[in-house]
Coordinates of C-alpha atoms in Angstrom, one line a residue:
M1 CA -17.5 -26.9 -18.5
T2 CA -14.5 -26.2 -16.2
A3 CA -12.3 -29.2 -15.3
K4 CA -12.1 -30.0 -11.6
L5 CA -8.9 -28.7 -10.1
H6 CA -6.5 -31.0 -8.2
T7 CA -5.9 -29.7 -4.7
I8 CA -3.0 -30.3 -2.3
A9 CA -3.3 -28.9 1.2
F10 CA -0.8 -29.4 4.0
V11 CA 0.8 -27.6 7.0
A12 CA 4.5 -26.7 7.5
K13 CA 4.9 -27.0 11.2
N14 CA 6.8 -24.5 13.3
L15 CA 8.0 -22.4 10.4
Y16 CA 7.4 -18.7 10.4
K17 CA 7.8 -16.5 7.3
D18 CA 6.5 -12.9 7.0
S19 CA 3.8 -12.2 4.5
V20 CA 6.2 -10.8 1.9
A21 CA 8.3 -13.9 1.9
L22 CA 5.2 -16.1 1.6
M23 CA 3.9 -13.9 -1.3
R24 CA 7.2 -14.4 -3.1
V25 CA 7.0 -18.2 -2.8
A26 CA 3.4 -18.1 -4.0
Q27 CA 4.4 -15.9 -6.9
G28 CA 6.9 -18.5 -8.0
L29 CA 4.5 -21.3 -7.8
L30 CA 1.8 -19.5 -9.8
A31 CA 4.3 -19.1 -12.6
M32 CA 4.6 -22.9 -12.9
P33 CA 2.6 -24.7 -15.7
G34 CA -0.9 -25.7 -14.7
V35 CA -0.9 -24.0 -11.2
H36 CA -4.2 -22.2 -10.7
T37 CA -4.0 -21.3 -7.0
A38 CA -1.1 -21.1 -4.6
T39 CA -1.6 -19.7 -1.1
L40 CA 0.8 -19.7 1.8
Q41 CA -0.7 -18.2 5.0
M42 CA 0.3 -18.3 8.7
G43 CA -2.2 -20.4 10.6
N44 CA -3.8 -17.6 12.7
P45 CA -7.6 -17.3 13.0
A46 CA -7.8 -14.3 10.7
N47 CA -6.0 -16.2 7.9
K48 CA -8.2 -19.2 8.4
D49 CA -11.3 -17.0 8.0
I50 CA -9.9 -15.7 4.8
L51 CA -9.2 -19.3 3.5
A52 CA -12.7 -20.3 4.5
E53 CA -14.3 -17.4 2.6
A54 CA -12.4 -18.5 -0.5
G55 CA -13.4 -22.1 0.0
L56 CA -9.9 -23.3 0.6
L57 CA -10.0 -24.2 4.3
S58 CA -9.9 -28.0 4.6
D59 CA -9.3 -30.4 7.5
A60 CA -5.7 -30.7 6.2
V61 CA -4.9 -27.1 7.2
A62 CA -7.6 -26.2 9.8
S63 CA -5.5 -27.6 12.7
A64 CA -2.5 -25.3 11.9
G65 CA -1.3 -23.1 14.7
P66 CA -0.2 -19.4 14.5
S67 CA 3.5 -20.5 14.0
D68 CA 2.6 -22.9 11.2
I69 CA 2.2 -22.2 7.5
M70 CA -1.0 -23.3 5.8
I71 CA -0.2 -24.2 2.2
V72 CA -2.9 -24.8 -0.5
I73 CA -2.0 -25.5 -4.1
Q74 CA -4.6 -26.1 -6.9
S75 CA -3.5 -27.4 -10.3
R76 CA -5.0 -28.8 -13.5
D77 CA -3.6 -32.3 -12.9
T78 CA -1.9 -34.4 -10.2
R79 CA 1.6 -34.2 -11.8
Q80 CA 1.6 -30.4 -12.0
G81 CA 0.4 -30.3 -8.4
Q82 CA 3.3 -32.6 -7.3
D83 CA 5.8 -30.5 -9.2
A84 CA 4.5 -27.3 -7.5
L85 CA 4.6 -29.1 -4.1
R86 CA 8.2 -30.0 -4.5
A87 CA 9.1 -26.5 -5.6
C88 CA 7.3 -25.1 -2.6
E89 CA 9.1 -27.4 -0.2
A90 CA 12.4 -26.6 -1.9
A91 CA 11.8 -22.8 -1.6
L92 CA 10.9 -23.0 2.1
A93 CA 13.8 -25.4 2.8
G94 CA 16.2 -23.3 0.9
Q95 CA 15.3 -20.2 2.9
N96 CA 15.8 -22.1 6.1
Q97 CA 19.2 -23.5 4.9
D98 CA 20.3 -19.9 4.1
A99 CA 19.2 -18.7 7.4
G100 CA 20.9 -21.6 9.3
A101 CA 24.1 -21.6 7.3
S102 CA 25.8 -19.2 9.8
Q103 CA 25.0 -21.4 12.7
N104 CA 28.2 -23.4 12.2
H105 CA 30.1 -20.3 13.5
D106 CA 29.0 -19.4 17.0
A107 CA 30.0 -15.7 16.6
R108 CA 27.6 -15.4 13.7
A109 CA 24.9 -17.7 14.8
P110 CA 21.4 -16.1 14.9
A111 CA 20.4 -14.9 18.3
K112 CA 17.6 -17.1 19.8
N113 CA 15.7 -14.1 21.2
L114 CA 15.5 -10.3 21.0
G115 CA 17.3 -9.6 24.2
L116 CA 20.3 -11.7 23.2
G117 CA 20.4 -10.0 19.8
V118 CA 20.4 -6.6 21.3
S119 CA 23.0 -7.6 23.9
R120 CA 25.4 -8.9 21.2
L121 CA 25.1 -5.8 19.0
R122 CA 25.7 -3.5 22.0
D123 CA 28.6 -5.6 23.2
A124 CA 30.1 -5.3 19.7
G125 CA 29.9 -1.5 20.0
E126 CA 27.0 -1.1 17.6
Q127 CA 24.4 1.6 18.2
I128 CA 21.0 0.1 18.1
N129 CA 17.8 2.0 18.5
L130 CA 15.1 0.3 16.4
A131 CA 13.7 -3.2 16.2
Q132 CA 11.7 -4.5 13.2
I133 CA 9.0 -7.0 14.2
S134 CA 7.7 -9.4 11.6
V135 CA 6.3 -12.5 13.5
P136 CA 2.8 -14.0 13.6
G137 CA 0.2 -11.6 15.1
P138 CA -0.4 -13.6 18.3
Y139 CA 3.3 -13.3 19.1
A140 CA 4.0 -9.8 17.7
A141 CA 2.8 -7.9 20.8
S142 CA 5.0 -9.8 23.1
E143 CA 8.1 -9.2 21.0
A144 CA 7.2 -5.6 20.6
L145 CA 6.9 -5.1 24.3
K146 CA 10.3 -6.7 24.8
A147 CA 11.8 -4.3 22.3
V148 CA 10.0 -1.3 24.0
K149 CA 11.4 -2.4 27.4
Q150 CA 14.9 -2.5 25.9
G151 CA 14.4 1.2 25.0
L152 CA 14.1 0.5 21.3
D153 CA 11.8 2.2 18.8
V154 CA 9.7 -0.4 17.0
F155 CA 8.6 -1.0 13.4
M156 CA 5.8 -3.6 13.5
F157 CA 5.2 -5.1 10.0
S158 CA 3.1 -7.8 11.7
D159 CA -0.7 -7.6 11.3
N160 CA -3.6 -9.4 13.0
V161 CA -2.5 -8.0 16.4
P162 CA -5.6 -7.5 18.7
L163 CA -6.5 -3.8 19.2
A164 CA -6.3 -4.1 23.0
Q165 CA -2.7 -5.3 22.6
E166 CA -1.8 -2.4 20.4
V167 CA -3.2 0.0 23.0
A168 CA -1.1 -1.7 25.7
I169 CA 2.1 -1.6 23.6
K170 CA 1.7 2.0 22.7
R171 CA 0.9 3.1 26.3
E172 CA 4.0 1.4 27.5
A173 CA 6.0 3.0 24.7
S174 CA 4.6 6.4 25.6
R175 CA 5.7 5.9 29.2
R176 CA 9.2 5.0 28.1
G177 CA 9.5 7.6 25.5
V178 CA 10.0 5.3 22.5
L179 CA 8.1 5.2 19.2
V180 CA 6.0 2.3 17.9
M181 CA 5.2 2.2 14.2
G182 CA 2.4 -0.2 13.6
P183 CA 1.1 -2.9 13.9
D184 CA 0.4 -3.5 10.3
C185 CA 2.8 -0.7 9.3
G186 CA 4.0 -1.2 5.8
T187 CA 6.0 2.0 5.1
A188 CA 8.5 4.3 6.8
I189 CA 11.7 6.2 6.0
I190 CA 13.9 6.9 9.0
N191 CA 17.1 9.0 8.4
G192 CA 16.9 8.1 4.8
V193 CA 16.6 4.3 5.4
P194 CA 13.4 2.7 3.9
L195 CA 11.4 0.2 6.0
G196 CA 8.8 -2.0 4.4
F197 CA 7.4 -0.8 1.1
A198 CA 9.0 2.6 0.5
N199 CA 10.4 4.8 -2.3
V200 CA 13.8 6.4 -2.8
V201 CA 13.2 10.1 -2.2
R202 CA 15.4 13.1 -1.8
R203 CA 16.5 14.1 1.7
G204 CA 15.2 17.4 2.9
S205 CA 13.3 19.4 5.5
I206 CA 9.8 17.9 5.3
G207 CA 8.9 15.4 8.0
L208 CA 5.8 13.2 7.7
V209 CA 3.6 11.1 10.1
A210 CA 1.0 8.9 8.4
A211 CA -1.6 6.3 9.3
S212 CA -1.6 5.2 5.7
G213 CA 1.1 3.2 3.9
T214 CA 0.3 4.0 0.2
G215 CA -0.8 7.5 1.2
L216 CA 2.6 8.1 2.7
Q217 CA 4.2 6.7 -0.5
E218 CA 2.2 9.0 -2.7
V219 CA 2.9 12.1 -0.6
T220 CA 6.6 11.5 -0.3
T221 CA 7.0 10.7 -4.0
Q222 CA 5.0 13.8 -4.9
I223 CA 7.3 15.9 -2.6
D224 CA 10.3 14.4 -4.5
R225 CA 8.8 15.4 -7.9
L226 CA 7.4 18.8 -7.0
G227 CA 10.4 19.8 -4.9
Q228 CA 13.0 18.9 -7.4
A229 CA 13.7 22.5 -8.6
W230 CA 14.2 23.7 -5.1
G231 CA 16.0 20.8 -3.7
V232 CA 13.2 20.1 -1.3
G233 CA 12.9 16.6 0.2
V234 CA 12.0 14.4 3.1
S235 CA 13.7 14.3 6.5
H236 CA 11.7 11.4 8.0
A237 CA 8.5 9.6 7.1
I238 CA 6.9 7.9 10.1
G239 CA 4.2 5.3 9.7
T240 CA 1.9 4.6 12.6
G241 CA -0.5 1.8 11.4
G242 CA -4.0 2.6 10.3
R243 CA -5.7 2.0 13.7
D244 CA -3.5 4.5 15.6
V245 CA -6.0 7.2 14.9
Y246 CA -8.9 5.2 16.4
A247 CA -10.4 6.5 19.6
E248 CA -9.2 3.5 21.5
V249 CA -5.5 4.1 20.6
G250 CA -5.8 7.8 20.8
G251 CA -3.2 8.7 18.1
L252 CA -0.3 7.8 20.5
S253 CA 2.2 7.1 17.8
M254 CA 1.1 10.0 15.6
L255 CA 1.5 12.4 18.6
H256 CA 4.9 10.9 19.4
G257 CA 5.9 11.2 15.8
I258 CA 4.9 14.9 15.8
A259 CA 6.9 15.5 19.0
L260 CA 10.0 13.8 17.4
L261 CA 9.7 16.0 14.3
A262 CA 9.2 19.1 16.4
K263 CA 12.6 18.4 18.1
D264 CA 14.4 17.5 14.8
A265 CA 16.5 20.3 13.6
Q266 CA 16.5 19.1 10.0
T267 CA 12.7 19.1 9.9
K268 CA 11.3 22.6 9.0
V269 CA 7.8 21.5 7.9
I270 CA 5.5 18.7 9.2
A271 CA 2.9 16.9 7.1
I272 CA 0.2 14.5 8.5
V273 CA -1.6 11.9 6.3
S274 CA -4.5 9.8 7.4
K275 CA -8.1 8.7 6.7
P276 CA -10.4 10.7 9.1
P277 CA -9.3 10.1 12.7
A278 CA -11.6 9.9 15.7
P279 CA -12.8 13.4 16.7
A280 CA -10.8 13.4 19.9
V281 CA -7.7 12.4 18.0
V282 CA -8.2 15.2 15.5
E283 CA -8.2 17.7 18.4
K284 CA -5.0 16.3 19.9
V285 CA -3.2 16.2 16.6
M286 CA -4.1 19.8 15.7
A287 CA -3.1 21.0 19.2
A288 CA 0.2 19.1 19.0
L289 CA 1.0 20.6 15.6
A290 CA 0.2 24.1 16.8
A291 CA 2.5 23.6 19.8
T292 CA 5.5 22.7 17.5
G293 CA 5.6 26.3 16.1
K294 CA 6.5 24.7 12.7
P295 CA 4.4 25.2 9.6
S296 CA 2.3 22.1 9.1
V297 CA 0.0 20.4 6.5
V298 CA -2.9 18.1 7.4
V299 CA -4.4 15.6 4.9
F300 CA -7.3 13.8 6.6
L301 CA -9.0 12.3 3.5
G302 CA -12.7 13.1 3.5
A303 CA -12.4 15.5 6.5
S304 CA -11.6 19.2 6.8
P305 CA -10.6 19.9 10.4
R306 CA -11.0 23.4 11.7
T307 CA -8.0 25.3 13.0
N308 CA -7.3 28.8 14.2
A309 CA -3.5 28.2 14.0
R310 CA -2.0 30.3 11.2
R311 CA 0.8 27.8 10.6
I312 CA -1.5 24.8 10.0
H313 CA -2.8 24.2 6.5
V314 CA -5.5 21.7 5.5
A315 CA -5.4 19.9 2.1
A316 CA -8.1 17.7 0.5
T317 CA -5.9 15.4 -1.6
L318 CA -2.6 13.7 -1.3
V319 CA -0.9 15.7 -4.1
D320 CA -2.3 19.0 -2.7
G321 CA -0.8 18.1 0.7
A322 CA 2.5 17.4 -0.9
A323 CA 2.4 20.7 -2.9
M324 CA 1.5 22.7 0.3
A325 CA 4.4 21.1 2.2
V326 CA 6.9 21.9 -0.6
K327 CA 5.6 25.5 -0.8
L328 CA 6.1 25.9 3.0
A329 CA 9.5 24.4 2.8
V330 CA 10.5 26.7 0.0
A331 CA 9.2 29.7 1.9
S332 CA 11.3 28.7 4.9
S333 CA 14.4 28.4 2.7
A334 CA 16.9 31.2 2.0
R335 CA 16.3 30.5 -1.7
T336 CA 12.9 32.3 -1.5
R337 CA 14.8 35.6 -0.9
R338 CA 16.5 35.0 -4.3
G339 CA 13.2 35.1 -6.0
A340 CA 12.4 31.4 -6.2
G341 CA 8.7 30.8 -7.0
A342 CA 6.4 28.4 -5.2
P343 CA 5.0 25.1 -6.5
A344 CA 1.3 24.5 -6.9
A345 CA -0.7 21.4 -7.8
S346 CA -4.3 20.4 -7.9
A347 CA -6.2 17.6 -9.5
Q348 CA -8.3 19.9 -11.5
K349 CA -5.4 21.9 -13.0
A350 CA -3.3 18.9 -13.7
A351 CA -5.9 16.7 -15.5
P352 CA -6.5 18.7 -18.7
Y353 CA -2.8 18.3 -19.6
Y354 CA -3.3 14.6 -20.0
P355 CA -6.1 14.2 -22.6
L356 CA -6.7 11.2 -24.8
P357 CA -4.8 11.5 -28.1
H358 CA -8.1 12.0 -29.9
K359 CA -11.7 12.6 -28.9
P360 CA -13.1 9.1 -28.2
V361 CA -16.4 7.9 -29.4
F362 CA -18.0 5.7 -26.7
A363 CA -20.8 3.3 -27.4
R364 CA -24.2 4.2 -25.7
S365 CA -23.9 1.2 -23.5
Q366 CA -20.6 2.5 -22.0
R367 CA -21.7 4.4 -18.9
F368 CA -19.6 3.1 -16.0
L369 CA -16.2 3.5 -14.3
R370 CA -14.2 0.6 -12.9
A371 CA -11.2 1.4 -10.7
L372 CA -8.8 -1.5 -9.9
Y373 CA -6.5 -0.2 -7.1
S374 CA -3.6 -2.0 -5.3
G375 CA -3.7 0.7 -2.6
G376 CA -6.6 1.1 -0.3
T377 CA -5.9 4.8 0.4
Y378 CA -6.1 5.6 -3.3
A379 CA -9.5 3.9 -3.5
A380 CA -10.7 6.1 -0.5
E381 CA -9.3 9.3 -1.9
A382 CA -10.9 8.7 -5.3
Q383 CA -14.3 7.9 -3.7
H384 CA -14.2 11.2 -1.9
I385 CA -13.3 13.1 -5.1
W386 CA -16.1 11.4 -7.0
A387 CA -18.7 12.0 -4.3
E388 CA -17.8 15.6 -3.5
Q389 CA -17.0 17.0 -6.9
F390 CA -19.1 14.8 -9.3
N391 CA -21.9 13.4 -7.1
L392 CA -21.0 9.9 -8.2
K393 CA -22.2 6.9 -6.2
V394 CA -19.5 4.3 -6.3
W395 CA -19.7 0.7 -5.1
S396 CA -16.6 -0.6 -3.3
N397 CA -15.3 -3.4 -1.1
V398 CA -13.7 -0.5 0.9
A399 CA -16.7 1.9 0.7
I400 CA -16.5 5.3 2.4
D401 CA -20.4 5.1 2.5
N402 CA -21.7 1.9 4.2
A403 CA -24.7 2.0 1.9
M404 CA -22.3 1.4 -1.1
D405 CA -20.6 -1.6 0.3
L406 CA -20.1 -4.3 -2.4
P407 CA -20.3 -7.8 -0.8
T408 CA -20.0 -9.5 -4.2
A409 CA -16.7 -7.8 -5.1
R410 CA -14.8 -11.0 -5.8
R411 CA -17.5 -12.2 -8.2
G412 CA -18.1 -9.0 -10.1
S413 CA -18.6 -5.2 -10.3
R414 CA -21.8 -3.2 -10.1
D415 CA -22.4 0.2 -11.9
H416 CA -19.5 2.5 -10.9
T417 CA -17.1 0.4 -8.8
A418 CA -13.8 1.0 -7.1
L419 CA -11.9 -2.0 -5.7
D420 CA -9.0 -2.4 -3.4
L421 CA -7.4 -5.5 -4.8
G422 CA -4.9 -5.5 -2.1
D423 CA -7.6 -6.3 0.4
D424 CA -7.4 -9.7 2.1
A425 CA -10.5 -10.9 0.2
F426 CA -8.5 -10.7 -3.1
T427 CA -5.1 -11.9 -2.0
V428 CA -6.1 -15.5 -0.9
G429 CA -4.0 -17.7 -3.1
R430 CA -2.4 -14.8 -4.8
P431 CA 0.4 -12.3 -3.9
H432 CA -0.5 -8.7 -3.2
P433 CA -0.9 -6.7 -6.5
M434 CA 2.0 -4.5 -5.6
I435 CA 4.1 -7.7 -5.9
D436 CA 2.3 -9.6 -8.7
Q437 CA -0.1 -8.2 -11.2
A438 CA -1.8 -11.6 -12.2
A439 CA -5.0 -11.2 -10.2
R440 CA -5.4 -7.6 -11.3
I441 CA -4.8 -8.6 -14.9
E442 CA -7.6 -11.2 -14.7
R443 CA -10.0 -8.5 -13.3
L444 CA -8.9 -6.0 -16.0
M445 CA -9.8 -8.5 -18.7
Q446 CA -13.1 -9.2 -17.0
E447 CA -14.0 -5.5 -16.9
A448 CA -12.9 -5.0 -20.5
K449 CA -15.4 -7.6 -21.7
D450 CA -18.3 -5.7 -20.0
P451 CA -20.1 -3.6 -22.7
A452 CA -21.2 -1.1 -19.9
V453 CA -17.6 -0.1 -19.0
R454 CA -16.2 3.2 -20.4
V455 CA -13.2 3.9 -18.2
I456 CA -10.8 1.6 -16.3
L457 CA -8.5 3.3 -13.7
L458 CA -5.3 1.7 -12.4
D459 CA -2.6 2.6 -9.9
V460 CA 1.0 1.3 -10.3
V461 CA 3.2 1.4 -7.2
I462 CA 7.0 1.0 -7.5
G463 CA 9.8 1.2 -5.0
W464 CA 11.5 -1.2 -2.5
G465 CA 9.4 -4.4 -2.0
A466 CA 7.3 -3.9 -5.1
H467 CA 7.3 -5.8 -8.4
A468 CA 10.6 -5.4 -10.3
D469 CA 8.8 -4.3 -13.5
P470 CA 5.0 -3.9 -13.0
A471 CA 4.6 -2.0 -16.3
G472 CA 6.0 -5.0 -18.1
E473 CA 3.2 -7.2 -16.9
L474 CA 0.5 -4.7 -16.9
G475 CA 1.4 -3.1 -20.3
A476 CA 0.7 -6.2 -22.3
A477 CA -2.6 -6.7 -20.5
I478 CA -3.7 -3.1 -21.2
E479 CA -3.0 -3.6 -24.9
K480 CA -5.0 -6.8 -24.9
A481 CA -7.9 -5.2 -23.1
I482 CA -8.1 -2.2 -25.4
A483 CA -7.9 -4.5 -28.5
L484 CA -10.7 -6.7 -27.0
A485 CA -13.0 -3.7 -26.7
K486 CA -12.1 -2.5 -30.2
R487 CA -13.1 -5.8 -31.7
A488 CA -16.5 -5.3 -30.1
R489 CA -16.6 -1.8 -31.6
R490 CA -16.1 -0.1 -28.3
H491 CA -13.4 2.4 -27.2
L492 CA -12.0 1.6 -23.8
A493 CA -10.3 4.4 -21.9
V494 CA -7.5 3.1 -19.5
I495 CA -6.3 5.8 -17.1
G496 CA -3.6 5.4 -14.5
F497 CA -0.7 6.9 -12.5
V498 CA 2.6 5.6 -11.2
C499 CA 3.6 6.2 -7.6
G500 CA 7.4 6.3 -7.5
T501 CA 10.5 8.3 -8.3
E502 CA 13.3 8.3 -10.9
Q503 CA 15.6 6.9 -8.2
D504 CA 13.5 3.8 -7.5
P505 CA 14.9 0.5 -8.7
Q506 CA 12.1 0.3 -11.4
V507 CA 12.8 3.9 -12.6
L508 CA 9.7 6.1 -12.9
S509 CA 10.2 7.3 -16.4
R510 CA 10.7 3.7 -17.7
Q511 CA 7.5 2.5 -16.1
E512 CA 5.5 5.5 -17.5
S513 CA 7.0 5.1 -21.0
R514 CA 6.0 1.4 -21.1
L515 CA 2.4 2.1 -19.9
R516 CA 1.9 5.0 -22.2
A517 CA 3.1 2.9 -25.2
A518 CA 0.5 0.3 -24.1
G519 CA -2.3 2.8 -24.4
M520 CA -2.7 4.0 -20.8
V521 CA -3.4 7.7 -20.4
L522 CA -1.1 8.8 -17.5
A523 CA -2.0 11.3 -14.9
P524 CA 0.7 12.8 -12.7
N525 CA -0.8 11.7 -9.4
S526 CA -3.6 9.7 -7.7
A527 CA -6.1 12.6 -7.4
S528 CA -5.7 13.8 -11.0
A529 CA -6.3 10.2 -12.2
A530 CA -9.5 10.0 -10.3
W531 CA -10.6 13.5 -11.4
L532 CA -9.9 12.7 -15.1
A533 CA -11.7 9.4 -15.0
A534 CA -14.8 11.1 -13.7
K535 CA -14.6 13.8 -16.4
W536 CA -14.5 11.2 -19.1
L537 CA -17.8 9.7 -17.9
G538 CA -19.3 12.8 -19.5

């Protein structure tokens, strides 16, 4: 019988922190003895719905406003809960003290509003052309509009912005000739500067526009790997936010990004990454690419847009999109005239080079695949590969087929299952799995105990903003999961890939070495990992 947890719930009034800062605090609390749950969420309606679904919305936090933080801590006993409460208050107060320390000196005091901040920088002779917005969703649109009217490009990390407000912001930005990345934009690289979650990649001649954060990370890191021999890299990587390709928004940011890359002298090749846009947006994007006169690659996962333009190439997977972009960049380079070859990649060709160290003998009961992703785009790409190449029906909380939607994803899997553990339903009380592996490790052990599971598939994303050493946490858990299955006389195949580069703070080769030592069979990219997992189902 499970002991009843002690719950502390309260509201920190008029204190805003972005989601990453709140995740960091929660991560520290979860590492404390006896702490079972720690969630810090801004008090907007969407976050209240998430807490309610998890059974954590009480009267103590239900009255929170959008600029308040809802805090819920569950522990094994009262003393441990009070210790966590004091640590939480200290963490939040410490951040505020750091932020306010400079207020003693007027010249360095934080500006009270966006206009004052821009004015100060410009008066000091600084060139400013981009504003990063990370405030509660109900206020984000207003701040973004202020930035747009100041003539600034905008990177909107904020989420929970109503669609109608996104449309209004982007239409105003279009009239003023500025770019809006987001809302809910997690990744971008502008002039070599990473914004949000991003990787350290080689500068070069390939410019990207993407309505997918982890998709953009996978393509940019694959360009870095595949283009190494030719010195090929990334000029800019522009995120748009996932809803930009909806019919209501009309792809305004994607089209603006394409126009910017068309004018950019450094950019010789353009690549587009997205889940399938609305049909009208597809037509606009393809026409805009054709008008640039530059060779282009399009990756609309699960869709194959038709084009008569000779310079536009369509790829089915993220790695194939990266390989095509590198090939086009090499072809446009003077090095081609010296006999340089062209790179090629595909999931099918890459997978056979990453076999198990011996032919496994699976038990008859082991029939199913369980994929535990931290990136939603990887889950979508894998489902398309499994459906189109292997005729696999896969249940998911982010299903590409509505008939395969898994409403019980938090409680358990069903047959073949692919989960996006970064979805809001899984991050209540826990940091995102790109920041902390604890929730994914719990699910890994749950799946390893299931006698029906043959293959477990994992992604590992490194780079700025991600966990400092994900392989360190995940490696030990993989060893434990494989040993658990072995004791039950079953062989458990654990397959994965690392999205990152050798220049990332975590260092790609170190992460791969640790995971390989733990028993993970590593594929070189997301598509190869999905293809290989399906092949091992027999």
